[in-house]
Every structure is written in structure tokens, then in C-alpha cells.
CSV table of C-alpha atoms (C1' of nucleotides) in Angstrom, one decimal:
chain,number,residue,atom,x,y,z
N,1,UNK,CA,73.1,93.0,45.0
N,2,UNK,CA,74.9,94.1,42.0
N,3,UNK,CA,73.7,97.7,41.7
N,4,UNK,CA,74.2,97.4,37.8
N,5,UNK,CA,72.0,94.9,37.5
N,6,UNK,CA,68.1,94.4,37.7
N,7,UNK,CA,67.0,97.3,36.2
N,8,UNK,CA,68.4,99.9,37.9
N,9,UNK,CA,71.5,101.4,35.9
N,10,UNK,CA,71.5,104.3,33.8
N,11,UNK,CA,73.1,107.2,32.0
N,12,UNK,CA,73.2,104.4,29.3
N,13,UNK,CA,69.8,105.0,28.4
N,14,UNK,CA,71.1,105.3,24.7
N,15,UNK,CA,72.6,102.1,24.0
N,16,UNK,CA,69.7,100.2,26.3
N,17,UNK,CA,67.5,101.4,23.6
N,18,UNK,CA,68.8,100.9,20.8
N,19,UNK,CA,69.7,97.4,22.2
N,20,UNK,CA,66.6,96.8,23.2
N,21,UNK,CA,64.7,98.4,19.9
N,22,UNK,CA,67.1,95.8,18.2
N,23,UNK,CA,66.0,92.8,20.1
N,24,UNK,CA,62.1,93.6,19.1
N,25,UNK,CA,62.3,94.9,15.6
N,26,UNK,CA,64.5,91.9,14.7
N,27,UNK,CA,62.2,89.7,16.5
N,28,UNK,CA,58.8,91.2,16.1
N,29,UNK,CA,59.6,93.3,12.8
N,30,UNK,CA,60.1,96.8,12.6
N,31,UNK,CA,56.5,98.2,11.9
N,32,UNK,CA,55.0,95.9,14.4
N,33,UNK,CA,57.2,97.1,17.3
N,34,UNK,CA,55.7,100.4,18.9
N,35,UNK,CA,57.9,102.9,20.6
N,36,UNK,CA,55.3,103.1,23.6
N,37,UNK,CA,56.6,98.6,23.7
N,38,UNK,CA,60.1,99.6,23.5
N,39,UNK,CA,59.7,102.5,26.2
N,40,UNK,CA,57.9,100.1,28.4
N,41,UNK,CA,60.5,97.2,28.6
N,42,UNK,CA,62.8,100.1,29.3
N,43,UNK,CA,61.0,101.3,32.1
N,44,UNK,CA,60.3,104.9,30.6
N,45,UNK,CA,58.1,106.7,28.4
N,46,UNK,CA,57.7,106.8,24.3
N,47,UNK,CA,58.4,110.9,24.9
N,48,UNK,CA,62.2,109.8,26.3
N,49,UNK,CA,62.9,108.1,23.2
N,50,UNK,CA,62.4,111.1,20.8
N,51,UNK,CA,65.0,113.0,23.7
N,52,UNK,CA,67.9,110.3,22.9
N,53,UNK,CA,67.0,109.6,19.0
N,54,UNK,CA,64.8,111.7,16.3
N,55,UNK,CA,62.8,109.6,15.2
N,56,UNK,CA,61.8,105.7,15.2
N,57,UNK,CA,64.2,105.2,11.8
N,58,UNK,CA,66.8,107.0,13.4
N,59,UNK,CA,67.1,104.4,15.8
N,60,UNK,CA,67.6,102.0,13.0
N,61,UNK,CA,70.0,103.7,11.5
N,62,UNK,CA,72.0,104.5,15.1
N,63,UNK,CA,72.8,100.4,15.3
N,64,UNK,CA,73.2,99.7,11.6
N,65,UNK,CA,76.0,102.2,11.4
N,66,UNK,CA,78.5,100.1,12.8
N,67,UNK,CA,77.7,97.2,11.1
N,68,UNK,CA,77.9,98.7,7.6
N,69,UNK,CA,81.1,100.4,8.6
N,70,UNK,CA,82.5,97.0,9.1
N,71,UNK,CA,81.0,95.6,6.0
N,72,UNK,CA,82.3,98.6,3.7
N,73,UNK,CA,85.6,98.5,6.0
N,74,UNK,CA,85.6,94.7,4.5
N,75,UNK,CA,85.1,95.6,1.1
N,76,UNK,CA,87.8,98.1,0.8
N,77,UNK,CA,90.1,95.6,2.5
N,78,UNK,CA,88.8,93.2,0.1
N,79,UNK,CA,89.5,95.1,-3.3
N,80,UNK,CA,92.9,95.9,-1.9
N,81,UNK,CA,94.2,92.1,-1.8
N,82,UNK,CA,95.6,90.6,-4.8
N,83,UNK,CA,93.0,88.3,-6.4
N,84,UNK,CA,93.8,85.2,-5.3
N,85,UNK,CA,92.1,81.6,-4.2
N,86,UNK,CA,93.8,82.2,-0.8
N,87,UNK,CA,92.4,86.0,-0.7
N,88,UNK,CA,89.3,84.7,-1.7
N,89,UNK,CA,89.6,82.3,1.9
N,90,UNK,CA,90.4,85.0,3.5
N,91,UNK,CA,87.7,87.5,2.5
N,92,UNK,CA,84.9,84.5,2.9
N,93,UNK,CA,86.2,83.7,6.8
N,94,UNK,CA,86.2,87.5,7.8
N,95,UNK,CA,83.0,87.9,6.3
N,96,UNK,CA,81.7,85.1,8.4
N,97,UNK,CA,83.5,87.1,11.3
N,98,UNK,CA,81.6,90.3,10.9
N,99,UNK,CA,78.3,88.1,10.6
N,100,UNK,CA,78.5,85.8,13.5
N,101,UNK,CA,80.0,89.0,15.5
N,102,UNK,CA,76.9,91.0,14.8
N,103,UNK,CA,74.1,88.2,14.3
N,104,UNK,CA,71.5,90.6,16.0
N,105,UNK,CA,71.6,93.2,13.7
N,106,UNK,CA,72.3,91.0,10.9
N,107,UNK,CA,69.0,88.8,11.8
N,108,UNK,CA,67.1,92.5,11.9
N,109,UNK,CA,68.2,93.2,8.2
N,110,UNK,CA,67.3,90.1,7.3
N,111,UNK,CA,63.5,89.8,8.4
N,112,UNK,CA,63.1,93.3,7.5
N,113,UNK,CA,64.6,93.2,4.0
N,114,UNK,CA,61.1,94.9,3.0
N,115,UNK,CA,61.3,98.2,5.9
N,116,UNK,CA,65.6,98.8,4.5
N,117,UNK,CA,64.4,98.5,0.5
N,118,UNK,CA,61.6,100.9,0.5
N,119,UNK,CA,62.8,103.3,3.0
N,120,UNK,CA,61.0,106.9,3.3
N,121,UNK,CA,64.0,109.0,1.6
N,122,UNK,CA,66.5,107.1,0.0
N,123,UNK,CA,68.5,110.5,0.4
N,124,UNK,CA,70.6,109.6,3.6
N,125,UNK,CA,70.0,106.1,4.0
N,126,UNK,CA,72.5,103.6,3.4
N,127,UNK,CA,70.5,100.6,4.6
N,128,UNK,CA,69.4,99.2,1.0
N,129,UNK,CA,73.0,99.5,-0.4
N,130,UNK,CA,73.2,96.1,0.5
N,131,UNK,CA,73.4,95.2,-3.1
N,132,UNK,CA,76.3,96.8,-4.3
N,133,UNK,CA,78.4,95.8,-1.5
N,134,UNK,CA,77.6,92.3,-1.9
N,135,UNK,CA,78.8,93.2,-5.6
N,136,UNK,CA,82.2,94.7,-5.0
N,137,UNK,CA,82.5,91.4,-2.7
N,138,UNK,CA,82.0,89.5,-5.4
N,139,UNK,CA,84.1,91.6,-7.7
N,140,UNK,CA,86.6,91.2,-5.3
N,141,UNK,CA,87.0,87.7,-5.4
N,142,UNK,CA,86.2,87.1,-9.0
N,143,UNK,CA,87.6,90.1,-10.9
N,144,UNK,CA,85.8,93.0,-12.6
N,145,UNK,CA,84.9,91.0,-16.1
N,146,UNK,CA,83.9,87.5,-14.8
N,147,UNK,CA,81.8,85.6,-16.7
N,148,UNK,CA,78.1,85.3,-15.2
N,149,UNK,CA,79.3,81.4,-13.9
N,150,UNK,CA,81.8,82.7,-12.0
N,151,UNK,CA,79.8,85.6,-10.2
N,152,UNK,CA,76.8,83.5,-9.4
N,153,UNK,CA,79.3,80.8,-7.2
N,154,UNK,CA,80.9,83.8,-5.7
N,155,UNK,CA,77.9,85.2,-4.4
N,156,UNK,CA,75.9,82.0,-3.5
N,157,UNK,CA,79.1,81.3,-1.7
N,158,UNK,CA,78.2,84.9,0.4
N,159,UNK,CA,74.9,83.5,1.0
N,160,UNK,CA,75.6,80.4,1.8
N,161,UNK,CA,77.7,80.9,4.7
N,162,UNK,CA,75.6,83.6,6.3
N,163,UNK,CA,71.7,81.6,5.8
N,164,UNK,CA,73.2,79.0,7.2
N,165,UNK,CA,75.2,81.1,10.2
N,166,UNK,CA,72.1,82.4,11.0
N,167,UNK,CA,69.4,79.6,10.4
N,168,UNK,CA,71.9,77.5,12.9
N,169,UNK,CA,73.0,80.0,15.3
N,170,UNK,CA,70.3,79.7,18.0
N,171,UNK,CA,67.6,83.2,18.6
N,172,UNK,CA,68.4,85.5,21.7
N,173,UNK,CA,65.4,83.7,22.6
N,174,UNK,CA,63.7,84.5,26.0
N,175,UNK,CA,61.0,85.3,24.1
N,176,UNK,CA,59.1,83.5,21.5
N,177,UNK,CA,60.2,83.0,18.4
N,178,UNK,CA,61.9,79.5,18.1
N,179,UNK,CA,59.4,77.1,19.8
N,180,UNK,CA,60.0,74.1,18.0
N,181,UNK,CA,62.5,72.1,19.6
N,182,UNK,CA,64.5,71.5,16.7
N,183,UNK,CA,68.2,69.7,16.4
N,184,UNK,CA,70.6,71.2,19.0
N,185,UNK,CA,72.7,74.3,17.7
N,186,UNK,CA,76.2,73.6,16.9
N,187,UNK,CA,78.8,75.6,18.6
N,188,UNK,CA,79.9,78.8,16.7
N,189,UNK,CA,83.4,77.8,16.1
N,190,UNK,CA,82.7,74.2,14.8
N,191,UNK,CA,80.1,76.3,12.3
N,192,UNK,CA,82.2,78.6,11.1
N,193,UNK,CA,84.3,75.8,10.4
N,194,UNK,CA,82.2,74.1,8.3
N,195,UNK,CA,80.7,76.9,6.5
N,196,UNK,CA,84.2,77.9,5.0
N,197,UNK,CA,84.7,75.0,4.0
N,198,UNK,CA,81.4,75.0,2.1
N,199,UNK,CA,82.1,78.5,0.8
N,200,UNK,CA,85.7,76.9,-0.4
N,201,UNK,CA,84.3,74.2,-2.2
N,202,UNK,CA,81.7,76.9,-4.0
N,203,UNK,CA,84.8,79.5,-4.9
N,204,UNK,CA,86.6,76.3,-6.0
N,205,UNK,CA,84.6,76.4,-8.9
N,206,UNK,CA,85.4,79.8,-10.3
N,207,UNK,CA,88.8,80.5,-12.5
N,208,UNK,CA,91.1,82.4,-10.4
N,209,UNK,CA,94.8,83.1,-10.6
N,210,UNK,CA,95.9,80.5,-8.4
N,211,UNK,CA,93.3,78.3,-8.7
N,212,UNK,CA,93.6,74.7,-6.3
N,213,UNK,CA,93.9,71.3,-7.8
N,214,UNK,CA,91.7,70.8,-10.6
N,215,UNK,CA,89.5,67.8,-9.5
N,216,UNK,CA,85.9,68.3,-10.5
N,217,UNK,CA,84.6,67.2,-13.9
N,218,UNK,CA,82.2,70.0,-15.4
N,219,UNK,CA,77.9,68.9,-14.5
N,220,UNK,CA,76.8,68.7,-17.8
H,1,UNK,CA,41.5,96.9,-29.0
H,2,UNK,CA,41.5,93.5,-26.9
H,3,UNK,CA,38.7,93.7,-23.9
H,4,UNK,CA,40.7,91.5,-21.8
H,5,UNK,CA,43.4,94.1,-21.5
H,6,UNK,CA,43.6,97.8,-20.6
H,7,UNK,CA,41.4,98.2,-17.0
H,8,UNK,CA,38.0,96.6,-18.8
H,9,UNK,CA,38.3,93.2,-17.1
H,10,UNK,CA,36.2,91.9,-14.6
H,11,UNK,CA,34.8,89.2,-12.7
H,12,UNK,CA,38.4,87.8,-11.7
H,13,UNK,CA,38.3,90.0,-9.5
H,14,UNK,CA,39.8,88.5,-6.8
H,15,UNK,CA,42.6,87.2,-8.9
H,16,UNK,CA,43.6,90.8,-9.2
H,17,UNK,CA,43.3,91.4,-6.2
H,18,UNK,CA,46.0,88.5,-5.3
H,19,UNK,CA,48.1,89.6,-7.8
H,20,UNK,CA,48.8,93.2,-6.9
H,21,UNK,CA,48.4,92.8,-3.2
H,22,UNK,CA,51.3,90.2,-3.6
H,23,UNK,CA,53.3,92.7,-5.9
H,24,UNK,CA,52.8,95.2,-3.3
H,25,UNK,CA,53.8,93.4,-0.3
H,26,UNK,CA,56.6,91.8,-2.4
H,27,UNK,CA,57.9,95.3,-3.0
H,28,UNK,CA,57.0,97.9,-0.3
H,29,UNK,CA,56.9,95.3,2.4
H,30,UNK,CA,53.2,93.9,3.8
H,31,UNK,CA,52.7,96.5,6.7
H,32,UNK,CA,53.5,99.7,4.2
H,33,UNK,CA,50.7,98.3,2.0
H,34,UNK,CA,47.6,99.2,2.9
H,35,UNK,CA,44.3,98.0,1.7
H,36,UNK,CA,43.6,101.7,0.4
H,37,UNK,CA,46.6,101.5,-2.3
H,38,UNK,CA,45.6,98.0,-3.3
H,39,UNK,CA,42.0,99.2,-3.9
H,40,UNK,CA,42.9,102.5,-5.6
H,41,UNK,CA,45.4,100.5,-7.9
H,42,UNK,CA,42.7,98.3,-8.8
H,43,UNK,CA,40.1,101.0,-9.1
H,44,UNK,CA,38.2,99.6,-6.6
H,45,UNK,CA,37.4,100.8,-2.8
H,46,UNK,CA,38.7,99.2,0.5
H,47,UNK,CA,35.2,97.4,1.4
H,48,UNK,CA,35.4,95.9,-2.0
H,49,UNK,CA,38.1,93.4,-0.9
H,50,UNK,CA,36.1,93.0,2.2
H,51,UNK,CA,34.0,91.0,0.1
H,52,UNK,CA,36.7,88.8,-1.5
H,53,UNK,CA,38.8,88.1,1.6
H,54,UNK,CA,37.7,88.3,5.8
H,55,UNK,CA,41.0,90.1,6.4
H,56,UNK,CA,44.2,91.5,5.4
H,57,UNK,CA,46.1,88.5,7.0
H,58,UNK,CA,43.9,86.1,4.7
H,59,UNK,CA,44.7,87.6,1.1
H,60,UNK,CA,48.3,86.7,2.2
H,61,UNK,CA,47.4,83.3,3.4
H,62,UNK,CA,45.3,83.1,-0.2
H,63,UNK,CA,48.2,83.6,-2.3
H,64,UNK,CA,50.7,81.6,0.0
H,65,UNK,CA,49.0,78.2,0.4
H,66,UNK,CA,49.0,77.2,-3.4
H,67,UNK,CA,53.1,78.1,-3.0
H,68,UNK,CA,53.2,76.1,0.1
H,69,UNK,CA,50.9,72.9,-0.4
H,70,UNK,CA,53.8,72.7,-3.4
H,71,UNK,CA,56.6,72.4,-1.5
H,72,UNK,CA,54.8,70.1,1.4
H,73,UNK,CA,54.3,67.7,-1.9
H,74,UNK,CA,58.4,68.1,-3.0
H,75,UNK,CA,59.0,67.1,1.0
H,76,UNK,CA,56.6,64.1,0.7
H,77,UNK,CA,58.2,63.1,-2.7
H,78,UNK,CA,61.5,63.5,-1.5
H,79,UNK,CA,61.3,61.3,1.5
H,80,UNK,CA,60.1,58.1,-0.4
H,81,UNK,CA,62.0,58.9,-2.6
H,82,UNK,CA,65.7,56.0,-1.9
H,83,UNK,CA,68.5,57.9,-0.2
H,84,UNK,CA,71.2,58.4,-2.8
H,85,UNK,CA,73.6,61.4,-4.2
H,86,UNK,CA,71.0,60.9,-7.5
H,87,UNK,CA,68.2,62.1,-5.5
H,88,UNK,CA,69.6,64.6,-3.5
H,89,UNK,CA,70.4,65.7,-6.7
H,90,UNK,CA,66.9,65.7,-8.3
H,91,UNK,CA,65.4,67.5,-4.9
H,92,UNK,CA,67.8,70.2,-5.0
H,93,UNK,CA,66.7,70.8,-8.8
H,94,UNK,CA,63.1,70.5,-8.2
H,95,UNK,CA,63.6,72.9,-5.2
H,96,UNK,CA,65.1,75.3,-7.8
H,97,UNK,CA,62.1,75.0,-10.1
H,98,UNK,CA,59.5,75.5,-7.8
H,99,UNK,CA,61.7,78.9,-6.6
H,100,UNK,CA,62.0,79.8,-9.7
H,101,UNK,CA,58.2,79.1,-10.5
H,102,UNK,CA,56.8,81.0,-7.7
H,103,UNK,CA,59.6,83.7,-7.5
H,104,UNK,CA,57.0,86.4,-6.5
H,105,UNK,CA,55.5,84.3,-3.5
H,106,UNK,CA,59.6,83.4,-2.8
H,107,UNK,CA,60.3,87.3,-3.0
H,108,UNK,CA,57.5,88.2,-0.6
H,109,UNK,CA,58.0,85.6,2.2
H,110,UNK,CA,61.8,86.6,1.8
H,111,UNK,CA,61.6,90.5,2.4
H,112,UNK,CA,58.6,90.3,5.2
H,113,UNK,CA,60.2,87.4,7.0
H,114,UNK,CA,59.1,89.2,10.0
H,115,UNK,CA,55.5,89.7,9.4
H,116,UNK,CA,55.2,85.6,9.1
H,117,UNK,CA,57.4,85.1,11.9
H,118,UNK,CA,55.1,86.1,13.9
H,119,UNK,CA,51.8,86.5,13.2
H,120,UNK,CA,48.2,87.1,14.8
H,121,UNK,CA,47.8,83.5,15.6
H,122,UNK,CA,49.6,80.7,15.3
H,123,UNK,CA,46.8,78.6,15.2
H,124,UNK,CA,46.1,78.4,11.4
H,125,UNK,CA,49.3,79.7,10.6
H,126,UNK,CA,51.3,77.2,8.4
H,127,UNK,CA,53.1,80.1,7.0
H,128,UNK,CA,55.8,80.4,9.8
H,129,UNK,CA,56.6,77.2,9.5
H,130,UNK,CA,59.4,77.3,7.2
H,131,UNK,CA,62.1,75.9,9.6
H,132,UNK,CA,60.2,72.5,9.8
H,133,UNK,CA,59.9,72.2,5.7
H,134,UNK,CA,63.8,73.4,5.1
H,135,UNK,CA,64.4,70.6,7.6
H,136,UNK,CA,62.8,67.8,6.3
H,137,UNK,CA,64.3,68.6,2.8
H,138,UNK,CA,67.6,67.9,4.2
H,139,UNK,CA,66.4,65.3,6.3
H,140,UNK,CA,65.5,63.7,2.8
H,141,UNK,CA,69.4,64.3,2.0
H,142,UNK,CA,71.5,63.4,4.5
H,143,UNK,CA,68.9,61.1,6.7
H,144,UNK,CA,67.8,60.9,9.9
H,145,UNK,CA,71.2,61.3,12.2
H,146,UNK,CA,73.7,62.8,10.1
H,147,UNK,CA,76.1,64.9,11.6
H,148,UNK,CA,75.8,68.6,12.4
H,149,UNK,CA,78.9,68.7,9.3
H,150,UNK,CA,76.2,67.2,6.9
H,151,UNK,CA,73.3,69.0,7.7
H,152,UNK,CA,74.8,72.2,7.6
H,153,UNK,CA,76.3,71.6,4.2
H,154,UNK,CA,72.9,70.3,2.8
H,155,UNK,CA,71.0,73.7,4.2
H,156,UNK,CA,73.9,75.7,2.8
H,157,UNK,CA,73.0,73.6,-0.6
H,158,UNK,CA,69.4,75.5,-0.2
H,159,UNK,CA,70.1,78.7,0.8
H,160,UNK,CA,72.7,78.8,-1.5
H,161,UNK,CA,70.7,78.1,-4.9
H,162,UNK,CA,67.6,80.1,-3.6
H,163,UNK,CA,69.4,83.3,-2.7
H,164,UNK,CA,70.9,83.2,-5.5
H,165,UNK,CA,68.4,82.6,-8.1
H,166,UNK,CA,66.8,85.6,-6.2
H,167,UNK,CA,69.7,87.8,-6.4
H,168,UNK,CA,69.9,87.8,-9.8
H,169,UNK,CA,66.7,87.3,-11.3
H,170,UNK,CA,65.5,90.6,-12.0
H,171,UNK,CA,62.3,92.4,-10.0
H,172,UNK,CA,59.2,92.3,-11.6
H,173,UNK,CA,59.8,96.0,-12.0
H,174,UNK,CA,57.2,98.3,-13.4
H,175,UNK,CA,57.7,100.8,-10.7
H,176,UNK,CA,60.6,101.0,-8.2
H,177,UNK,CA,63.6,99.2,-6.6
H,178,UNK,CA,66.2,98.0,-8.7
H,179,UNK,CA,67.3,101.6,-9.6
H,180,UNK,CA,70.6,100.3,-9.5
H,181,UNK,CA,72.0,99.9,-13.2
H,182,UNK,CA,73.8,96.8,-12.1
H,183,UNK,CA,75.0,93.3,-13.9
H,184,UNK,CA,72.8,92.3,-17.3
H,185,UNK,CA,70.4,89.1,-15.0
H,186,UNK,CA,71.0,85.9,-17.0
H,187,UNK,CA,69.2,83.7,-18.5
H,188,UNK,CA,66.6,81.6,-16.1
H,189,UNK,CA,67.6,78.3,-17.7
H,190,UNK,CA,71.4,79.6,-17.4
H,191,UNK,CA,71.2,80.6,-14.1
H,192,UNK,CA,69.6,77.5,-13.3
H,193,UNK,CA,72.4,75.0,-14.0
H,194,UNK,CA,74.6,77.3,-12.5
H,195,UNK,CA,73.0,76.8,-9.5
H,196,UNK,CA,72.7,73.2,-9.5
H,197,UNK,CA,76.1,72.5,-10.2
H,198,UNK,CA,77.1,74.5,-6.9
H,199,UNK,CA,74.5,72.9,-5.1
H,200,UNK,CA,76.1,69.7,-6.3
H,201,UNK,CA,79.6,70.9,-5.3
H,202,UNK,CA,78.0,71.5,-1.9
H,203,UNK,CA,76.5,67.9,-1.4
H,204,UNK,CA,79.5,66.5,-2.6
H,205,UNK,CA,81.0,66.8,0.6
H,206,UNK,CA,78.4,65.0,2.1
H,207,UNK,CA,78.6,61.3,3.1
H,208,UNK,CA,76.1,59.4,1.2
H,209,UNK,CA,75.5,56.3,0.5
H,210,UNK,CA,76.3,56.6,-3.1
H,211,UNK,CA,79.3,59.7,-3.3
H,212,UNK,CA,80.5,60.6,-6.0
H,213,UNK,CA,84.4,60.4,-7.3
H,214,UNK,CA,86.4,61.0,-3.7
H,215,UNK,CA,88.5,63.8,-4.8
H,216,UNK,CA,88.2,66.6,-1.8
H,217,UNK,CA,90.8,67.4,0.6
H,218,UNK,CA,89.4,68.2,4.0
H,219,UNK,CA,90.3,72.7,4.7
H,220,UNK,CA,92.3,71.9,7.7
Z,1,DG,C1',66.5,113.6,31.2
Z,2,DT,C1',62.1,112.2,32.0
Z,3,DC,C1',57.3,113.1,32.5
Z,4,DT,C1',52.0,114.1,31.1
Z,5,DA,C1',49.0,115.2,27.6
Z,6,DT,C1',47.7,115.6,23.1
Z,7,DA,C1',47.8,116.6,18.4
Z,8,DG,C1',47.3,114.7,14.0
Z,9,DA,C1',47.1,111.1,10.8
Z,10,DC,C1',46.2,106.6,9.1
Z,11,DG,C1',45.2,102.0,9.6
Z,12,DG,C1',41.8,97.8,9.4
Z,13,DA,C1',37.4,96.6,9.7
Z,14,DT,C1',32.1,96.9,9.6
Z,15,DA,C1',27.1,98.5,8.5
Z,16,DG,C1',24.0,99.2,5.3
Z,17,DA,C1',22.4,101.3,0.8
Z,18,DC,C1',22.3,100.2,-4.1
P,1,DG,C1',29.7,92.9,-6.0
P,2,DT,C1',30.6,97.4,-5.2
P,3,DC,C1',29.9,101.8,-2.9
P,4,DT,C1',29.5,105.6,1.0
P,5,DA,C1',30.2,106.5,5.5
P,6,DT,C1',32.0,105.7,9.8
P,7,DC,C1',33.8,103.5,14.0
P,8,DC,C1',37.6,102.7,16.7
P,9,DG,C1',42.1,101.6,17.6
P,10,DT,C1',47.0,102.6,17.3
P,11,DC,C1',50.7,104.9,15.9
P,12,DT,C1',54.5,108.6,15.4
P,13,DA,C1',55.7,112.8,17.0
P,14,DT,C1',55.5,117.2,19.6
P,15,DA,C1',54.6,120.8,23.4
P,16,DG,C1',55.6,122.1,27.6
P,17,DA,C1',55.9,121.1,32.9
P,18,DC,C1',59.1,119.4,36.3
DNA sequence: GTCTATAGACGGATAGAC
DNA sequence: GTCTATCCGTCTATAGAC
């Protein structure tokens, strides 16, 4: 037998918690998920964790680095572009990217919206930025003066694509969770597939430089 | 000076008691509430909401269920309601008003998604069951076997107007939060037809049996 | 690097007086 | 209907042995 496998590796205690930590407090929520549950799917004891992290938040913040290194990496790519309708594609599809890539933490952040907004010291956390980034997104796309209009479709465009990513894309499972046994979960390619497309038709909407073929009569 | 206001009220007690338990769970998150701050906020002491609700779970299922048995009646309507692009496009707005309506409820399931994923027991639990609801609604849209493409697009059309309305409505504020000096919110009406016109633009792409003006090119 | 043991605090919930 | 007092559980975090 695979001497890696079963439970028997080590010297990556680190990343085995925090991947672990990640599976529960996305799953279970963050306050509900105990370090002494976490140290016993690992095998050790709470008293191990506080040698490999400071504290239970620190964890948090050890695997949401990387995905808000990405996301800011993103923006600054983003505001760099020239605002265009085909920048505006691009920005939307690697934005889908980083989401689909890192679903898991992505899924944590979302259930725990609460836990990232009102976090002990606001000092050194970066967690509840998540609003401005989302706005120099949408500045990105639409331009620093956009009228309201044109800001709302940009960012429900954001949304869009990333509730639906995630309310399709299936749960790790192996735990509970997901018991209904609801339609069968589309493959992650043919989803991202569709939800650019939805996120084009939204930015369609907007007046940019190079805007596609005008073909859509106003609602009202 | 008006008895009614100031602190001088009484004997809706347990109104009050909804109303800043749900502004604190909205805000800080439901765990990081406890029942001490909602009693001292209300001048009252912990056993005091003992009387008015068995549990801390049940002043969460007090304030949910009104929010809840409203959108069970928009699924019902929507069902019997003839499958055409005019209804899809009179659910999507209802939808919208009831968010809009009962922001504060929308806010709290939204940031403690966790806590109602997975609660004590399932049993009288009707609050986890969002995926079921959301489902039906598009059920309502795009019918019984649509394909993945469709379904998608009409969950994107939800997502997409709720998040947004949340977004940029502003918090109830009073205390913290929002600190960020960002974008003046619009106008609820405003922000409304906003949002139904991209959840329009959404559904468009959908095959109905009544579609609007064919005018689309397909992304690939 | 992992353990045992425990400190120290706070939470939800209940009993019973008024 | 509200209060005082308290029970009991759990949690994060730390000290110190191995």
C-alpha cells in the first residue's frame, strides 16, 4: 500500500490543516467547527494546531491569502486593459477561472459572509475588502464615472456568474450537506461556457467604447 | 414627547425582540450574537426572552417563516401561473419585490448561510431548504426538462437581481459595517428596473414558448 | 512536533422568587 | 412578564513534559 495514503503521511501537517479546517468551516461554518473537531479528523490534538498556526483566525487567513492575491492580481490586470467590450469578456472569463479554480474557499467566504464582515480587528484583515474589489472590477469594465445603470449590470454580471458556478458546481460532499438528490451537475467546462455567455448578454447592456451590435430595444 | 418612542414602549415586547435579534444576526453574524447583547440592547435580561421564545434557534425560525411562507406562495403562483416569456417576466419582478420587501430577513439568511445550512435538526427545519424553492422558481420558467443551458441562465436571472439589489441597497446602518464611503445607493424604484431589465436580458436567451424578437448571436 | 492538563471565559438554558 | 442566581457545557488558548 501506498505509504502516502490512508492516513499516514506527514511533515505536511500544515497544509492538511488548513485543508481540512477549510472543508469544515465552509461546510459546518466557522464558529460551529471546533479546533478539538479539526484536530481529530487529523488524527492529533487541538494543542498541535496552535504549534503550526496562532490562532483559529489565523488559519483563516493562511488559505484566504492566496485567493485574494489572485483576485487583487485580477484587478490590477483588469484596470491595466483598455476599456473595451472584448476586455470586458476577458476580465468576466478569468474571473470565472479564479472562482471555479478555488470553489472551496470561495464556498467558505460565501456561507460565512457574517464571520469575514465583522471580524475581531479590522487592523490586518483583508477578508471583508471584498467590496471594493468587486468595485474596481466593476470600474474596470465600466469606467470611473458610469452612470448607476451601467454599474448595477456590471456587477450583477460578477454575481451572476459566480452564484450560479457555485449553486451548480456539486459540494466536496462525503459529508452531508447536499442530500436532496437534485438535477445532475453539469460539467465545469460546459458551465463556464454558459455563464459567460450570460455575463455577455448582461455587459451587453452597458455603453462601452466598442460596444457589439445594437439589438435590444430599452424595457420601458 | 411621544410615549411610543424613546425606550418607554412595552408590551410588544417580543416584536422588539425579533427586530434587534434579526439586526444583530444580520450584522455581526448569528453565532457572535448572543442572547446577553440582545437583552442588554433591549434593556431587558437573558431569561426574559426565555419567556418569549424556547430557544435561540426559534427567534430565528420566528422571524424567518413570515419571509418564507411568502415565497412558498410566489412558487405556488408561479407554477399555475401559463408558461410564457410574460410570466417569467412577472416572477422575476415579484421575486425582486419580495427581496426588496424583506431585505433584512434576505440580508441575514445571506451572511449566516452557514448557520441554516446546517442546523440542530433537520426535522422542523424549512429554513435550509432554499435549494428546493430557487428550483422550482426556475422550474416555473423554463419547465420541467429544460436543458442544463436554460436552467442555468434562469438561476443566473435570480442570483443576479438579488445580489444586486443587496449590493447596493445600503445597510440599515446605525452602528457599523459600511465604513466604506463608497458609490451614493440608488433609488429602490431605480434600482429595481435596473434589475429587471437584466434579468430580462438574461431570460431572453432562454427558449420559451413565447421569445421575444430573435436577435442574439450565440458567444462561440 | 506532538502530547497532557488546565486555565479562563463565555455561551445557552433553567429554577424559582416577585 | 421580568428578575436573580446558577448550572453545565464548550470553546479558545497556553504551560510545560516528552
Amino acid at each position: 500500500m501506498d505509504p502516502a495514503a490512508q492516513g499516514g503521511r506527514r511533515g505536511d501537517t500544515r497544509q492538511r490543516i488548513q485543508q481540512v479546517a477549510l472543508e469544515l468551516f465552509a461546510e459546518q461554518g466557522y464558529e460551529r467547527t471546533s479546533l478539538r473537531e479539526i484536530a481529530e479528523r487529523l488524527g492529533v490534538t487541538k494543542a498541535a494546531l496552535y504549534y503550526h498556526f496562532k490562532s483559529k483566525e489565523d488559519i483563516v487567513r493562511s488559505f484566504s491569502e492566496d485567493y485574494l492575491d489572485e483576485l487583487d492580481e485580477l484587478v490590477t490586470w483588469a484596470k491595466a486593459q483598455p476599456r473595451t467590450a472584448a476586455t470586458a469578456q476577458k476580465i468576466v472569463d478569468r474571473y470565472i477561472a479564479l472562482v471555479m479554480e478555488r470553489r472551496e474557499v470561495f464556498r467558505f467566504m460565501e456561507r460565512n459572509q457574517a464571520m469575514l464582515h465583522r471580524s475581531d480587528d479590522h487592523k490586518h484583515h483583508r477578508l471583508e475588502q471584498f467590496r471594493p474589489r468587486m468595485n474596481a472590477l466593476v470600474e474596470a469594465i465600466t469606467g470611473p464615472d458610469a452612470p448607476t445603470r451601467s454599474r448595477v449590470r456590471a456587477t450583477a454580471a460578477f454575481f451572476a456568474v459566480s452564484a450560479s458556478c457555485m449553486f451548480f458546481m456539486p459540494d466536496p460532499s462525503g459529508s452531508a450537506g447536499s442530500a436532496i438528490p437534485f438535477q445532475p451537475a453539469p460539467d465545469a467546462e460546459d458551465l463556464h461556457k454558459i455563464v459567460v455567455e450570460i455575463a455577455d448578454d448582461i455587459l451587453h447592456g452597458i455603453d462601452t467604447p466598442g460596444p457589439g451590435p445594437a439589438s435590444r430595444g430599452p424595457a420601458t
